XYZ file of C-alpha atoms in Angstrom:
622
model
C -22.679 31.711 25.145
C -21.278 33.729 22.628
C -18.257 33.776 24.909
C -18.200 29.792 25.162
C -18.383 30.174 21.398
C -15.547 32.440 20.890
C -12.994 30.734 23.097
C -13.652 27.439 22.133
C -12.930 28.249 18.657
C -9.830 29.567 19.053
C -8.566 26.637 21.892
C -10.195 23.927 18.948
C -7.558 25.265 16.586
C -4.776 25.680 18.553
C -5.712 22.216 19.572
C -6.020 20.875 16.391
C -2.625 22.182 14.921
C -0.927 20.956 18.200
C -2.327 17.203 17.225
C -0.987 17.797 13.319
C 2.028 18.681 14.611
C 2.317 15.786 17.081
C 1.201 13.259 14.941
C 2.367 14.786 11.333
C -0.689 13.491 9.977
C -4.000 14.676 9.077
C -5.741 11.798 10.005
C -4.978 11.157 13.107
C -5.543 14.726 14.298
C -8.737 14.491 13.001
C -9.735 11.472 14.940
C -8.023 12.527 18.133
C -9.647 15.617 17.721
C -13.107 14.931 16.731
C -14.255 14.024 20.539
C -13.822 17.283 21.375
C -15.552 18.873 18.510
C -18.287 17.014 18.917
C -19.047 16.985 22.362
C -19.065 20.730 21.676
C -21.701 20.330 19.811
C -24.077 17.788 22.061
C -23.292 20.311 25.081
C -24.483 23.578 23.087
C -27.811 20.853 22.432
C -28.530 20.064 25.063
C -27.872 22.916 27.204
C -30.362 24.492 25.284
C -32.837 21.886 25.358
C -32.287 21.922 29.387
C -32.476 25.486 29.251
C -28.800 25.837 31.061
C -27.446 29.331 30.780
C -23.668 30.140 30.331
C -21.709 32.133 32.722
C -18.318 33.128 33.518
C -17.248 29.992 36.146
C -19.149 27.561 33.306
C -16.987 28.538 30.560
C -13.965 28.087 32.651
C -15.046 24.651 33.725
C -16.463 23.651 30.146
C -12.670 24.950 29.360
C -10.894 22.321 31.556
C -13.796 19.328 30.463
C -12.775 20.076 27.126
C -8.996 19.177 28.145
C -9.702 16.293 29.985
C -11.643 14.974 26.768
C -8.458 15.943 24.965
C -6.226 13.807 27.431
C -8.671 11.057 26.775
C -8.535 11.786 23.124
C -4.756 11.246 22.649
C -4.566 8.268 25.041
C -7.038 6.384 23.300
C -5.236 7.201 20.148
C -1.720 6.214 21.535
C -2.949 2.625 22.352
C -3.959 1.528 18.974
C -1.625 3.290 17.425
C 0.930 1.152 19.775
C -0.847 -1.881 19.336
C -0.223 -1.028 14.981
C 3.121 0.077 15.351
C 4.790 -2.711 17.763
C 2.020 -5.050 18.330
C 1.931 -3.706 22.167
C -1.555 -3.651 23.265
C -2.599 -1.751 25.950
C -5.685 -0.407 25.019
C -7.789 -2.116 27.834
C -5.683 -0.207 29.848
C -6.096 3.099 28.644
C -9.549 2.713 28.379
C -10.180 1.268 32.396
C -8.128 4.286 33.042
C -10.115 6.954 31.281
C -13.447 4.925 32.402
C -12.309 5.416 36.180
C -10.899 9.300 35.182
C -14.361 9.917 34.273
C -15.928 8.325 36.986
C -14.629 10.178 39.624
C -14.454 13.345 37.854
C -18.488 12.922 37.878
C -18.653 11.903 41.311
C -16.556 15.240 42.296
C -18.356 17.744 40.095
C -21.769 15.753 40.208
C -21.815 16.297 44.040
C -22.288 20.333 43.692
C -25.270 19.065 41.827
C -26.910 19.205 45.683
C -25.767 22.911 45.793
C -28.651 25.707 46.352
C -26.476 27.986 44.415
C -28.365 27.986 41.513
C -24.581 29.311 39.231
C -23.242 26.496 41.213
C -25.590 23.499 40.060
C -25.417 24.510 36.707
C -21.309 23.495 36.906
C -22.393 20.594 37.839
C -24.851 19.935 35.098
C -22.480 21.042 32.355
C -19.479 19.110 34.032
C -21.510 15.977 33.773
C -22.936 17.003 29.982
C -19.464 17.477 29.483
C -17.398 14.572 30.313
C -20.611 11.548 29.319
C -20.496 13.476 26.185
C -16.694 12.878 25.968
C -16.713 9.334 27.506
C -19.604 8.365 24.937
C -17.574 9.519 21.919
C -13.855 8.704 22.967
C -15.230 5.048 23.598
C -17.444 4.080 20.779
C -16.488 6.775 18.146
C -12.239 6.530 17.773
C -12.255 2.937 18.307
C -14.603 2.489 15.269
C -12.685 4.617 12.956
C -9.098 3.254 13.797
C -10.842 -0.052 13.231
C -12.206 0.909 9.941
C -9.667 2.785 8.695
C -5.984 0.721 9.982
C -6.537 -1.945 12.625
C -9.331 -4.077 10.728
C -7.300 -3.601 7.502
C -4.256 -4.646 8.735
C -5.678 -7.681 10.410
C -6.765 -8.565 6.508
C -3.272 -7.493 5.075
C -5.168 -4.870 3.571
C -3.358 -1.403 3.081
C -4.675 1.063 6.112
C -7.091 3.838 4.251
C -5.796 7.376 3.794
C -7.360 10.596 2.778
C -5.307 10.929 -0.502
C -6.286 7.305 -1.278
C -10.029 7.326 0.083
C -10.693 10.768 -1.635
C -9.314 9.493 -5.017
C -10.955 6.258 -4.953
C -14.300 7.772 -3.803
C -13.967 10.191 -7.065
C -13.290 7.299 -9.124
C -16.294 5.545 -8.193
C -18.271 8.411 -8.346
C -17.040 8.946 -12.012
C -17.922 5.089 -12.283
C -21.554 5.181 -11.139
C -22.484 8.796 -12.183
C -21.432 7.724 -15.888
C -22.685 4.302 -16.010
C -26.170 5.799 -14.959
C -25.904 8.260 -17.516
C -25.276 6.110 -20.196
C -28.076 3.762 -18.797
C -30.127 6.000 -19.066
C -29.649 7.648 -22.188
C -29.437 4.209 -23.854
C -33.151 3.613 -22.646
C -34.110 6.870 -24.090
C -32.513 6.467 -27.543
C -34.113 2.646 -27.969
C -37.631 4.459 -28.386
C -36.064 5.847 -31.489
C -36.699 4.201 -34.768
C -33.699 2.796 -36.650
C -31.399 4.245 -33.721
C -29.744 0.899 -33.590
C -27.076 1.598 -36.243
C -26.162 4.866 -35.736
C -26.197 5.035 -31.678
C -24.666 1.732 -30.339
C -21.533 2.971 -32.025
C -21.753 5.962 -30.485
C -22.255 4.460 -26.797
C -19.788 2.272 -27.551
C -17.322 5.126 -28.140
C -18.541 6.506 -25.333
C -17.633 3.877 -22.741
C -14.148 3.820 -23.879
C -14.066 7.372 -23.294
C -15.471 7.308 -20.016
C -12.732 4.514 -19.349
C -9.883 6.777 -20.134
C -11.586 9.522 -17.905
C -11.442 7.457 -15.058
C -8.404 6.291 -15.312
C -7.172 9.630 -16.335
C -8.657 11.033 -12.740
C -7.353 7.833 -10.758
C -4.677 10.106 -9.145
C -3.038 7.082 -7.366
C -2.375 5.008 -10.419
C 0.315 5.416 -13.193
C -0.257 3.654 -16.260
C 2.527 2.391 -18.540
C 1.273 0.772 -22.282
C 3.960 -1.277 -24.018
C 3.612 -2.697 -27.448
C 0.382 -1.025 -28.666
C 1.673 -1.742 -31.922
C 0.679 -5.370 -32.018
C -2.977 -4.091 -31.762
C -4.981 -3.845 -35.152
C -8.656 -3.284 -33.911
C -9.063 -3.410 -38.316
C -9.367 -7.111 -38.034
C -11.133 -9.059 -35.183
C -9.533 -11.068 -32.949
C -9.911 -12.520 -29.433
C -8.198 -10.225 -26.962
C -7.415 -12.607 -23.416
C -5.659 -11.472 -20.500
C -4.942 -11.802 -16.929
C -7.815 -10.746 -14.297
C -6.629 -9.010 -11.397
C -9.577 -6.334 -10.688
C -12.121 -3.870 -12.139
C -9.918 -1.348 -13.219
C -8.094 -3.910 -16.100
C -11.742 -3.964 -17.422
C -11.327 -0.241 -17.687
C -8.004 -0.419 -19.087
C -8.955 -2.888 -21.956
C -12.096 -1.349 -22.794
C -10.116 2.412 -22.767
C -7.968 1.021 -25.973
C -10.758 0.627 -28.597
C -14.287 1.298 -29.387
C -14.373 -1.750 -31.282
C -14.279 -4.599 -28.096
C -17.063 -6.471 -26.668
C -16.233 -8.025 -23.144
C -17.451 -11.490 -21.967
C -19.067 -10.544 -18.550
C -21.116 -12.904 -15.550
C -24.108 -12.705 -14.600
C -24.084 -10.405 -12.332
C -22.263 -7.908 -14.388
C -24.868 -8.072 -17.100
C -27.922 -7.646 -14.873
C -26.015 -5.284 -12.647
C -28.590 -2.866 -11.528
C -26.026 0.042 -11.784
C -24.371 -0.303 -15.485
C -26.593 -3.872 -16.706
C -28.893 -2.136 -19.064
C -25.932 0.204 -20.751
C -24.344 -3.557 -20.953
C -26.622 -5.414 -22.219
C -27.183 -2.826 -25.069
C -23.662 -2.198 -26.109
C -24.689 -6.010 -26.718
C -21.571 -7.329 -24.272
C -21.917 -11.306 -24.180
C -23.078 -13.533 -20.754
C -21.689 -16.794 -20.099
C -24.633 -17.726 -17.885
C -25.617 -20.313 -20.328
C -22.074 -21.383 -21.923
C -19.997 -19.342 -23.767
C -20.263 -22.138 -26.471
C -24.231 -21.534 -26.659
C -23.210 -17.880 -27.765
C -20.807 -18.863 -30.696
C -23.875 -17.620 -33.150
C -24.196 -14.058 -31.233
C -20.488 -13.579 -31.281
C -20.033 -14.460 -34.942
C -22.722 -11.471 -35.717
C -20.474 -9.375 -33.275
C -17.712 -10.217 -35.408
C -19.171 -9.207 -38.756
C -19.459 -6.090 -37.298
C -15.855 -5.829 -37.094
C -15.895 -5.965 -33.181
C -13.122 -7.721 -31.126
C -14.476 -9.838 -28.374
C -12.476 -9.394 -24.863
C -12.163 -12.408 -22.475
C -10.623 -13.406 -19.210
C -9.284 -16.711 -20.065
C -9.111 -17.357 -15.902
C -13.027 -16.717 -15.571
C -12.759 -14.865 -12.320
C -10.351 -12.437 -10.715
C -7.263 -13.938 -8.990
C -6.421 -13.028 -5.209
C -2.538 -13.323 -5.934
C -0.869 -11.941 -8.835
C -0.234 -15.561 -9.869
C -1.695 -16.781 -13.070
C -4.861 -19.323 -12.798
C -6.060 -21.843 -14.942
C -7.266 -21.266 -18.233
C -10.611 -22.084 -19.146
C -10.697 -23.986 -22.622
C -14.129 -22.297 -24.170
C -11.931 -19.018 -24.919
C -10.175 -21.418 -27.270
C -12.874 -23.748 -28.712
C -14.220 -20.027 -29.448
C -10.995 -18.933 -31.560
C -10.999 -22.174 -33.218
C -14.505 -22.501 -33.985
C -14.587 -18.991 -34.822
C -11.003 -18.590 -36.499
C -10.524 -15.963 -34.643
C -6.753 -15.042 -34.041
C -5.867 -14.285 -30.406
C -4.216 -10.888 -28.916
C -2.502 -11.695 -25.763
C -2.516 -9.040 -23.432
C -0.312 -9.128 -19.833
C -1.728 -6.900 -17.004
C 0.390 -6.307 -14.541
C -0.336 -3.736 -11.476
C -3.858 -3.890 -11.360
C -4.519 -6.276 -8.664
C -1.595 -4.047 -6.440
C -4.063 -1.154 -7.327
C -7.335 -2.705 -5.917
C -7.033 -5.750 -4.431
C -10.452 -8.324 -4.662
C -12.973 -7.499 -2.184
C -11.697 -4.365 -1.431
C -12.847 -0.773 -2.713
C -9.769 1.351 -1.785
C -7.733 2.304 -4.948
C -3.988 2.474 -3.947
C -1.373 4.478 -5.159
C 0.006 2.057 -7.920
C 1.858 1.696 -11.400
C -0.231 -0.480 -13.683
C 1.114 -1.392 -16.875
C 0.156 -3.632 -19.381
C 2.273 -5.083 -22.620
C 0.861 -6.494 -25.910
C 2.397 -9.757 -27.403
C 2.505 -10.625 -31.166
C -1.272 -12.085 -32.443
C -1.634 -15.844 -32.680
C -2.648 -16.653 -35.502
C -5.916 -19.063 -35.302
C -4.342 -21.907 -37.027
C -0.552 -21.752 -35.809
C 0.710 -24.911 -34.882
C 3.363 -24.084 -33.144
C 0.792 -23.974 -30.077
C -0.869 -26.778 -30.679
C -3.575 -28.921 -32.783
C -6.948 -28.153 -31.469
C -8.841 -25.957 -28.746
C -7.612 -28.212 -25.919
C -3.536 -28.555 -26.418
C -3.817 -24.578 -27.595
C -5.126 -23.804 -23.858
C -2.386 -25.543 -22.510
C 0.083 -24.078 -24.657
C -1.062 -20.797 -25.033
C -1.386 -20.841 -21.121
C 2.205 -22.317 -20.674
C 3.414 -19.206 -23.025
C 1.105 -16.264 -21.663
C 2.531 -17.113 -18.076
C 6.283 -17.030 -18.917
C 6.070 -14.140 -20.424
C 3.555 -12.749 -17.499
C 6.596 -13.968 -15.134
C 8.857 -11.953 -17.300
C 6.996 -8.529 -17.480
C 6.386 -8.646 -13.895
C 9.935 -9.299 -12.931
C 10.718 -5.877 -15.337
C 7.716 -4.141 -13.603
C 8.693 -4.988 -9.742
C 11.318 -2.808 -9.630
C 12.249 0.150 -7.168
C 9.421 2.724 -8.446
C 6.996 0.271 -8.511
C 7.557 -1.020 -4.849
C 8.073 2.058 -3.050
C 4.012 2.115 -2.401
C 3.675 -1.587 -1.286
C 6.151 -1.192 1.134
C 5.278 2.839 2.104
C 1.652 1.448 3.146
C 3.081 -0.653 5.496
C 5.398 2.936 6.854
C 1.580 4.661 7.077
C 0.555 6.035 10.732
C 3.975 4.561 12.152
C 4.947 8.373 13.198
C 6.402 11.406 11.581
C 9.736 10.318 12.010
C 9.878 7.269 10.143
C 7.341 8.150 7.421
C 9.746 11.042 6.289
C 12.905 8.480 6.964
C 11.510 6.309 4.583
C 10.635 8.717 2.150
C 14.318 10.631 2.166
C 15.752 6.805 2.483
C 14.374 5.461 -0.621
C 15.337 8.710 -2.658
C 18.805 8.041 -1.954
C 18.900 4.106 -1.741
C 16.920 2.995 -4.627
C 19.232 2.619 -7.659
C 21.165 0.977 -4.319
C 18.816 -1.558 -3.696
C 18.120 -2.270 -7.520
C 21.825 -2.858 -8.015
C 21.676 -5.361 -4.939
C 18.875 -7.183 -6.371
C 20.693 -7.859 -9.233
C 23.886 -9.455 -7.421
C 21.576 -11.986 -5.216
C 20.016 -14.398 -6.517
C 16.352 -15.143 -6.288
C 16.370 -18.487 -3.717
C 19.607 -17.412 -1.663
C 19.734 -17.277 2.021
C 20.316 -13.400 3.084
C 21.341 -11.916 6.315
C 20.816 -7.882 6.295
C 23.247 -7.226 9.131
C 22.314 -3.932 10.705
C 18.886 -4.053 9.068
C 17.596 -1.238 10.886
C 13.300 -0.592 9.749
C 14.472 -3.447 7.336
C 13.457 -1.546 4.054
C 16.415 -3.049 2.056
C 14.990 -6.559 3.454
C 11.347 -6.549 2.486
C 12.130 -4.733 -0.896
C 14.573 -8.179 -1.994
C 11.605 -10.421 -0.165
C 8.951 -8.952 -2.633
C 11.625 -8.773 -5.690
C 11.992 -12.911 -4.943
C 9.814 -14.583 -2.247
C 11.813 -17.611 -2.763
C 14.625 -15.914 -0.905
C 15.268 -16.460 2.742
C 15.545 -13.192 4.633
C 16.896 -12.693 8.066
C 17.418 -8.948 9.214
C 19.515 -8.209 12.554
C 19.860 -4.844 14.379
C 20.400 -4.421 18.131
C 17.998 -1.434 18.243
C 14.792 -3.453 19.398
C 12.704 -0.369 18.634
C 13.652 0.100 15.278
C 13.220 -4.518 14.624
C 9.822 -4.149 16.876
C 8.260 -2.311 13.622
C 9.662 -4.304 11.334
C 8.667 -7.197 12.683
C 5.019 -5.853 12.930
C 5.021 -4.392 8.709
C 0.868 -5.726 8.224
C 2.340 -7.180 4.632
C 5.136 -9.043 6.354
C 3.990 -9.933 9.262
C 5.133 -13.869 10.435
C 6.244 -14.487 6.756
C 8.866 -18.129 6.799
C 10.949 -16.465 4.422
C 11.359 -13.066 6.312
C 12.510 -12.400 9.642
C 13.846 -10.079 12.080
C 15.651 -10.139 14.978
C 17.115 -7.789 17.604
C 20.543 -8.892 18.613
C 23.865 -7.405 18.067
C 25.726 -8.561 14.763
C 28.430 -9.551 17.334
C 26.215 -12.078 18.530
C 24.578 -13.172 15.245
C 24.618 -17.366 14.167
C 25.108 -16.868 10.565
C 23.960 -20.133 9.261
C 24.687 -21.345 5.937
C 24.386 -18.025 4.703
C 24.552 -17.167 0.226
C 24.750 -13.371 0.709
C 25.382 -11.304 4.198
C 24.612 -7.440 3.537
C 26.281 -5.068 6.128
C 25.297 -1.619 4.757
C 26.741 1.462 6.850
C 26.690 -0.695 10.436
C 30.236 -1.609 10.432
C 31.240 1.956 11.960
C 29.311 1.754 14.868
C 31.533 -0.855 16.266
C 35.055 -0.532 17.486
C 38.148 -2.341 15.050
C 38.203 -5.066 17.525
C 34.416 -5.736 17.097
C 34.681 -4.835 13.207
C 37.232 -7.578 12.743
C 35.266 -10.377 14.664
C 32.093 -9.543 12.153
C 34.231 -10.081 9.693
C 35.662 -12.787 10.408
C 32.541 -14.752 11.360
C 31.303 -13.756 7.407
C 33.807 -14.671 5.948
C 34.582 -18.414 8.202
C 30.169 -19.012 7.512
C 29.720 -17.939 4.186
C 28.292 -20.585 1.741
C 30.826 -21.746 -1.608
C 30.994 -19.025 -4.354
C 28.672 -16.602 -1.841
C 28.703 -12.674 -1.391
C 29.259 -9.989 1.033
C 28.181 -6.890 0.256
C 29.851 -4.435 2.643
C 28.472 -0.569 2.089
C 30.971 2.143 4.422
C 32.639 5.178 4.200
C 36.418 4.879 3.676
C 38.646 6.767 6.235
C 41.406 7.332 3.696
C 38.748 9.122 1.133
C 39.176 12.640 0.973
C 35.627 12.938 0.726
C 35.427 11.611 4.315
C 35.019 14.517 6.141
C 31.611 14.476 4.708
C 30.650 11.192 5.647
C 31.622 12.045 9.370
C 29.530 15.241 9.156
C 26.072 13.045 8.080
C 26.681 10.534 10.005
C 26.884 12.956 13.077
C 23.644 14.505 11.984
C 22.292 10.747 12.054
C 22.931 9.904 15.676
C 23.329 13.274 17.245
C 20.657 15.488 15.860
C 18.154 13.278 14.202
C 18.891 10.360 16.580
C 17.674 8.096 13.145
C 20.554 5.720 14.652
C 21.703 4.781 18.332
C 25.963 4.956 18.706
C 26.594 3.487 22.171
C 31.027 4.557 21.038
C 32.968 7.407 18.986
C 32.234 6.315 15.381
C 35.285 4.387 13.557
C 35.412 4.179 9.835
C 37.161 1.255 8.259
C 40.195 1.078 5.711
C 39.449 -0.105 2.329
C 43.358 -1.244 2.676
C 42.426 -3.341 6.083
C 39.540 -4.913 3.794
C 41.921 -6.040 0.587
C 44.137 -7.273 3.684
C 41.613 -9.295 5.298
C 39.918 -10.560 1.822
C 43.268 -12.060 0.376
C 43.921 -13.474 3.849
C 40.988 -15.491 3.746
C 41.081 -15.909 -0.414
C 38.340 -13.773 -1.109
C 38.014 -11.433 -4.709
C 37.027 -7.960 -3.366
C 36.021 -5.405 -5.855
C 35.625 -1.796 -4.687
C 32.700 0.949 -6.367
C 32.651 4.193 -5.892
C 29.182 4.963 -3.941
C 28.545 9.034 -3.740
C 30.067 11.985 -5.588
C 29.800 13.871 -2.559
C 30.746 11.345 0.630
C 33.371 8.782 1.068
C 30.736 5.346 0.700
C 32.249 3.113 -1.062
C 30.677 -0.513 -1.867
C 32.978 -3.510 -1.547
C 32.345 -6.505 -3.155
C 33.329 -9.690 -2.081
C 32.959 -12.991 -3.394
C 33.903 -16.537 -2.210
């Protein structure tokens, strides 16, 4: 036994690294290699409840069991992990396969079970321990957790769970709950003081927004940005509205003062978890009308407390902006209470509704000027102010978000949908986006937010989604002739049979450019011969729209930088094999270019791309 012990051990970790190294992710060896640990463990059970002694043949067969569960392991894995990546399911297969593996595996081995041999029948019994153990876990155990943790997720355009991400947002929530219940608590103790009323709510009241900024401080996915925080002044009441987009922009608001009282629902006032530490930091319901508490929120105000409200009432699935309610404003004018706008922008990225995984996010939020109660510039009375408040609080919600979805920001959203896809392209991405980024913000800025796009040569389509998500009014179509490479792209859970974006594999020889604004051909042109290069061009610049753009990204042959170029883009095809070349490489002439755009009465203007390589970006415009 100690034997069995010993060498299993030492095969389970060279197993296990094997599967981190295949699969470059901790996750996935985990799950691929949890059958085996675990049928380790049922076999040591019940071979001990059976009374089965180990010998030397039984740790050699428990030996090869253990890496026939291992084939079954990765097999099991490679079918979902196929049907994620490219949408090719074939994990029926797989699993009639292993099913009829096992089967006759346990007919072979089982049949020694009629064996006098007494060292003989017990390689039967732990061959058939063995692989029902295996069969039982590989078929009920991995399917559940890629379920829970991608495939399910997906399905929901949810982001697939992670250990960084679980592990932070389980900390976070255990932050959450633990304080809550200590502050319930406490607050039940201190009301059996006398007179504790006046000296302690303060107190808790400090002490929420304290426990706010320690969760958010420990929220190791999410970077907060503040702008404005000088058009707060918690010295004078006011209404504070903004956007609702999850629980954590209830943290945020309540993290900048000790002096704001939030307008909650039911449920969050008779929560069982945090109700009572709620109900005595004296936060206000709206179970019977927010109007009915005018009285209770005046007293609030005397106090010199702000009162926090979600204008919206509930929390919005999109990031769009919906409908103001018109109480918040019958209470600022009954009240005279001036109003603090406050745009939130992130949060619902960060956590979306009805789910509990915190992503890695940037969450900002910006503070406009106050309102003052009686400004007419908004309006006469509570019902044109909603309207025009609303009208105002969503331009400049529009505005901050446009400013906020820029390269940093998106690199997550689009990174989740790069999760479990393989080694290869999770690090491609990664080193890609370093490099490209200011690249793809400068792009963004030339198109415009409803043109029609083709990304010629669109490879994992990165460039593509990132100007879909800057605009979704833009009409994306990205063509590469490496199916593998479109097959993913097509199959991105957040992008996933969108109208506006689409891929296609086909060569950009072949492409129908119809009616296109902008046509994007970064770094593909040199993969084609000058016969082939010309015809491309030729068909971009014959289809493009009136006053439309190409944006043509190469190296230039005549650079005397080029050498460089040549030497990555060998490392590209040859050693990395990030890119297919079916010919010898052949650069273009920035000369051939100025040629070709005057003959067809195009402006061309030429940028300088890399200190270090010959890229160049040419510009030009119809």
């Amino acid at each position: 036994k100690e034997d069995f012990n010993f060498l299993l051990f030492y095969t389970a970790i060279l197993v296990f690294l094997t599967l981190l190294l295949f699969y470059g992710r901790f996750e996935l060896a985990l799950i691929t290699f949890l059958p085996m640990l675990i049928s380790w463990i049922w076999i040591l059970g019940i071979c001990a409840i059976l009374e089965i002694q180990f010998n030397f043949v039984n740790i050699i067969i428990s030996t090869l069991i253990f890496g026939i569960g291992d084939d079954f392991a990765i097999f099991i894995s490679d079918g979902y992990l196929k049907k994620y990546k490219t949408n090719n399911d074939t994990i029926r297969v797989n699993l009639k396969s292993i099913f009829l593996s096992a089967l006759t595996t346990i007919i072979a081995l089982g049949s020694l079970m009629f064996a006098k041999h007494p060292a003989i029948n017990s390689i039967a019994l732990i061959s058939i321990i063995g692989m029902i153990s295996i069969l039982i876990i590989s078929f009920f155990l991995q399917p559940f957790l890629f379920k829970w943790l991608i495939i399910n997720r997906t399905d929901k355009k949810l982001a697939p769970i992670t250990l960084s991400n679980f592990f932070s947002s389980l900390f976070s929530y255990t932050l959450f709950v633990g304080g809550s219940l200590f502050l319930s608590l406490l607050s039940l103790l201190v009301a059996f003081i006398p007179y504790s009323k006046k000296f302690f709510k303060p107190l808790f009241h400090f002490l929420i927004q304290k426990l706010c900024w320690l969760i958010l401080f420990f929220a190791l996915n999410v970077r907060r940005k503040e702008y404005n925080n000088e058009h707060l002044n918690f010295s004078k009441p006011s209404l504070l509205i903004a956007n609702h987009q999850s629980f954590v922009d209830i943290l945020q608001l309540l993290m900048l003062s000790s002096k704001i009282v939030l307008v909650v629902k039911d449920w969050v006032y008779y929560s069982p978890i945090f109700g009572r530490l709620i109900r005595y930091l004296d936060f206000v319901t709206i179970s019977n009308g927010i109007e009915n508490n005018l009285e209770s929120i005046q007293q609030l105000i005397d106090k010199g407390y702000s009162i926090m409200i979600f204008p919206e009432g509930s929390r919005s699935q999109t990031e769009k902006l919906g409908r103001f309610h018109k109480g918040t404003f019958l209470i600022a004018e009954k009240l005279k209470l001036d109003i603090t706008p406050i745009l939130l922008h992130g949060y619902g990225n960060a956590i979306r509704k009805n789910d509990f995984l915190i992503k890695k996010s940037i969450v900002s939020y910006k503070v406009l000027p106050r309102i003052s109660w009686n400004d007419e510039k908004f309006g006469v009375g509570y019902r044109d102010r909603s309207k025009e408040i609303k009208n105002y609080f969503s331009k400049e919600l529009i505005r901050f978000s446009k400013e906020r979805r820029g390269v940093n920001y998106l690199y997550g959203n689009i990174q989740s949908n790069i999760d479990y896809k393989g080694p290869i392209i999770e690090w491609y991405y990664k080193i890609k986006w370093r490099l490209e980024k200011n690249n793809y913000a400068y792009y963004d800025s030339l198109i415009s937010s409803n043109a029609k796009v083709y990304d010629l040569g669109c490879g994992y389509g990165f460039l593509s989604c990132f100007l879909h998500l800057r605009s979704e009014d833009r009409e994306i179509i990205g063509i590469d002739y490496d199916s593998d490479k479109v097959n993913i792209a097509q199959n991105y859970f957040m992008f996933k049979n969108l109208p506006n974006l689409r891929f296609s594999d086909q060569t950009i020889l072949d492409a129908k450019l119809e009616n296109p604004d902008v046509i994007l051909l970064n770094d593909v042109l040199h993969y084609l011969d000058k016969k082939s290069q010309s015809s491309v061009l030729i068909n971009c610049f014959k289809n493009l729209n009136e006053n439309g753009v190409i944006l043509i990204r190469e190296g230039e042959k005549e650079n005397k930088n080029h050498i460089f170029t040549k030497f990555t883009e060998l490392l590209s095809t040859k050693f990395f094999r990030f890119n297919k070349a079916d010919i010898e490489l052949s650069f273009i002439s920035g000369l051939y270019l100025n040629d070709l755009a005057k003959q067809f009465n195009f402006k061309i203007e030429e940028f300088k791309h890399s200190k270090i390589t010959s890229n160049k970006l040419f510009i030009l415009r119809k």
